[in-house]
PDB file of C-alpha atoms in Angstrom:
ATOM      1  CA  MET A   1      -7.783   7.072  -0.708  1.00 77.00           C
ATOM      2  CA  ARG A   2     -10.640   6.263  -0.035  1.00 84.00           C
ATOM      3  CA  ALA A   3     -11.900   4.854  -3.470  1.00 89.00           C
ATOM      4  CA  LYS A   4      -8.628   2.573  -3.876  1.00 88.00           C
ATOM      5  CA  ARG A   5     -10.034   1.106   0.005  1.00 86.00           C
ATOM      6  CA  ARG A   6     -13.124   0.594  -1.442  1.00 88.00           C
ATOM      7  CA  LEU A   7     -12.699  -1.307  -4.774  1.00 90.00           C
ATOM      8  CA  PHE A   8      -9.844  -3.431  -2.391  1.00 87.00           C
ATOM      9  CA  ARG A   9     -12.588  -4.789  -0.207  1.00 86.00           C
ATOM     10  CA  GLU A  10     -15.033  -5.648  -2.986  1.00 90.00           C
ATOM     11  CA  LEU A  11     -12.471  -6.923  -5.256  1.00 91.00           C
ATOM     12  CA  ARG A  12     -10.861  -8.483  -1.693  1.00 89.00           C
ATOM     13  CA  GLY A  13     -13.987  -8.340   1.539  1.00 85.00           C
ATOM     14  CA  TYR A  14     -10.825  -7.429   3.791  1.00 84.00           C
ATOM     15  CA  LEU A  15      -8.845  -4.560   3.489  1.00 89.00           C
ATOM     16  CA  GLU A  16      -4.908  -5.750   3.799  1.00 93.00           C
ATOM     17  CA  CYS A  17      -1.735  -4.273   4.133  1.00 96.00           C
ATOM     18  CA  GLU A  18       0.015  -5.135  -0.160  1.00 95.00           C
ATOM     19  CA  ALA A  19       3.344  -5.997   1.916  1.00 96.00           C
ATOM     20  CA  CYS A  20       3.152  -7.632   5.165  1.00 95.00           C
ATOM     21  CA  GLY A  21      -0.406  -8.944   5.122  1.00 94.00           C
ATOM     22  CA  LEU A  22      -1.926  -6.640   8.762  1.00 94.00           C
ATOM     23  CA  ARG A  23      -5.635  -6.467   8.875  1.00 93.00           C
ATOM     24  CA  PRO A  24      -7.189  -4.213  10.286  1.00 89.00           C
ATOM     25  CA  ASN A  25      -8.329  -5.162  13.808  1.00 85.00           C
ATOM     26  CA  PRO A  26     -12.267  -5.347  13.961  1.00 83.00           C
ATOM     27  CA  VAL A  27     -12.371  -4.811  17.222  1.00 86.00           C
ATOM     28  CA  LEU A  28     -10.989  -1.040  16.267  1.00 82.00           C
ATOM     29  CA  ALA A  29     -13.445  -0.772  13.720  1.00 75.00           C
ATOM     30  CA  ASP A  30     -12.578   2.486  11.136  1.00 76.00           C
ATOM     31  CA  CYS A  31     -10.378   3.546  13.424  1.00 82.00           C
ATOM     32  CA  GLY A  32      -8.056   0.677  12.405  1.00 82.00           C
ATOM     33  CA  GLU A  33      -8.149   1.310   8.574  1.00 82.00           C
ATOM     34  CA  ALA A  34      -6.604   4.802  10.011  1.00 85.00           C
ATOM     35  CA  CYS A  35      -3.324   3.558   9.846  1.00 88.00           C
ATOM     36  CA  PHE A  36      -3.525   1.410   6.158  1.00 92.00           C
ATOM     37  CA  GLU A  37      -2.120   4.099   3.542  1.00 93.00           C
ATOM     38  CA  ALA A  38      -1.993   5.231  -0.308  1.00 93.00           C
ATOM     39  CA  HIS A  39       1.047   4.107  -2.289  1.00 95.00           C
ATOM     40  CA  HIS A  40       1.764   5.059  -5.424  1.00 93.00           C
ATOM     41  CA  LEU A  41       4.320   2.089  -7.308  1.00 93.00           C
ATOM     42  CA  LYS A  42       5.805   4.872  -9.191  1.00 88.00           C
ATOM     43  CA  PRO A  43       7.626   7.579  -7.603  1.00 85.00           C
ATOM     44  CA  LEU A  44       5.578  11.106  -8.250  1.00 81.00           C
ATOM     45  CA  SER A  45       9.053  13.036  -8.391  1.00 80.00           C
ATOM     46  CA  GLU A  46       9.471  10.789 -12.051  1.00 81.00           C
ATOM     47  CA  LEU A  47       6.267  12.460 -13.869  1.00 79.00           C
ATOM     48  CA  LYS A  48       5.996  14.625 -15.973  1.00 82.00           C
ATOM     49  CA  GLY A  49       3.721  16.934 -16.825  1.00 80.00           C
ATOM     50  CA  VAL A  50       0.314  16.292 -15.973  1.00 81.00           C
ATOM     51  CA  ARG A  51       0.073  13.385 -13.776  1.00 79.00           C
ATOM     52  CA  VAL A  52      -3.425  11.308 -13.815  1.00 82.00           C
ATOM     53  CA  THR A  53      -3.186   8.810 -11.131  1.00 87.00           C
ATOM     54  CA  ARG A  54      -5.420   6.030 -11.529  1.00 90.00           C
ATOM     55  CA  LEU A  55      -6.147   3.613  -9.215  1.00 92.00           C
ATOM     56  CA  GLU A  56      -3.745   0.617 -10.547  1.00 93.00           C
ATOM     57  CA  ASP A  57      -1.260   3.595 -10.135  1.00 93.00           C
ATOM     58  CA  LEU A  58      -1.972   3.043  -6.050  1.00 95.00           C
ATOM     59  CA  ALA A  59      -0.972  -0.210  -3.266  1.00 96.00           C
ATOM     60  CA  ILE A  60      -2.486   0.080  -0.279  1.00 96.00           C
ATOM     61  CA  LEU A  61       0.681  -0.234   2.842  1.00 96.00           C
ATOM     62  CA  CYS A  62       0.358  -0.210   6.641  1.00 95.00           C
ATOM     63  CA  SER A  63       1.935   3.077   7.404  1.00 94.00           C
ATOM     64  CA  ASN A  64       4.779   0.678   8.924  1.00 95.00           C
ATOM     65  CA  CYS A  65       6.044  -0.525   5.073  1.00 96.00           C
ATOM     66  CA  HIS A  66       4.835   3.101   3.742  1.00 96.00           C
ATOM     67  CA  ARG A  67       7.740   4.236   5.584  1.00 96.00           C
ATOM     68  CA  ILE A  68       9.858   1.556   5.341  1.00 95.00           C
ATOM     69  CA  ILE A  69       9.918   0.583   1.462  1.00 95.00           C
ATOM     70  CA  HIS A  70      10.766   5.419   0.972  1.00 92.00           C
ATOM     71  CA  ARG A  71      13.671   4.717   3.190  1.00 92.00           C
ATOM     72  CA  PHE A  72      15.553   2.205   0.406  1.00 88.00           C
ATOM     73  CA  ASP A  73      17.475   4.821  -1.703  1.00 84.00           C
ATOM     74  CA  SER A  74      16.705   3.749  -4.720  1.00 86.00           C
ATOM     75  CA  LEU A  75      12.467   2.626  -4.560  1.00 83.00           C
ATOM     76  CA  PRO A  76      11.599  -1.270  -4.785  1.00 89.00           C
ATOM     77  CA  THR A  77       8.866  -2.525  -6.248  1.00 93.00           C
ATOM     78  CA  LEU A  78       6.305  -3.445  -4.582  1.00 94.00           C
ATOM     79  CA  GLU A  79       7.183  -7.033  -5.439  1.00 94.00           C
ATOM     80  CA  THR A  80      10.546  -6.784  -4.684  1.00 94.00           C
ATOM     81  CA  PHE A  81       9.726  -5.190  -0.951  1.00 94.00           C
ATOM     82  CA  ARG A  82       7.551  -8.572  -0.587  1.00 94.00           C
ATOM     83  CA  ALA A  83       9.879 -10.007  -1.116  1.00 92.00           C
ATOM     84  CA  ALA A  84      13.348  -8.922   1.430  1.00 91.00           C
ATOM     85  CA  ILE A  85      10.112  -8.800   4.760  1.00 91.00           C
ATOM     86  CA  ALA A  86       8.980 -11.636   4.159  1.00 89.00           C
ATOM     87  CA  PRO A  87       9.798 -14.873   7.156  1.00 84.00           C
ATOM     88  CA  SER A  88      12.570 -16.100   6.178  1.00 77.00           C
ATOM     89  CA  PRO A  89      12.158 -20.466   6.536  1.00 75.00           C
ATOM     90  CA  GLN A  90      13.458 -21.542  10.089  1.00 69.00           C
TER      91      GLN A  90
END
């Protein structure tokens, strides 16, 4: 997880949820990053044999999005989940 966070920050310059776009509050400093978790894009239950997780196999999600995405009967792709939680135009 640390390596994924570090890579994410190096590429974008900041940390944010890849689903909802939440960014840690700067007032909370490092504690604000505690609400971010690594999400396996391919469920571990679907992998057989030796499992090697690469950084590109992970997404950074806030704890809310990570819990919600796992509540679906069938795990959606990150793109499908992102579209499902996007605010609808008024």
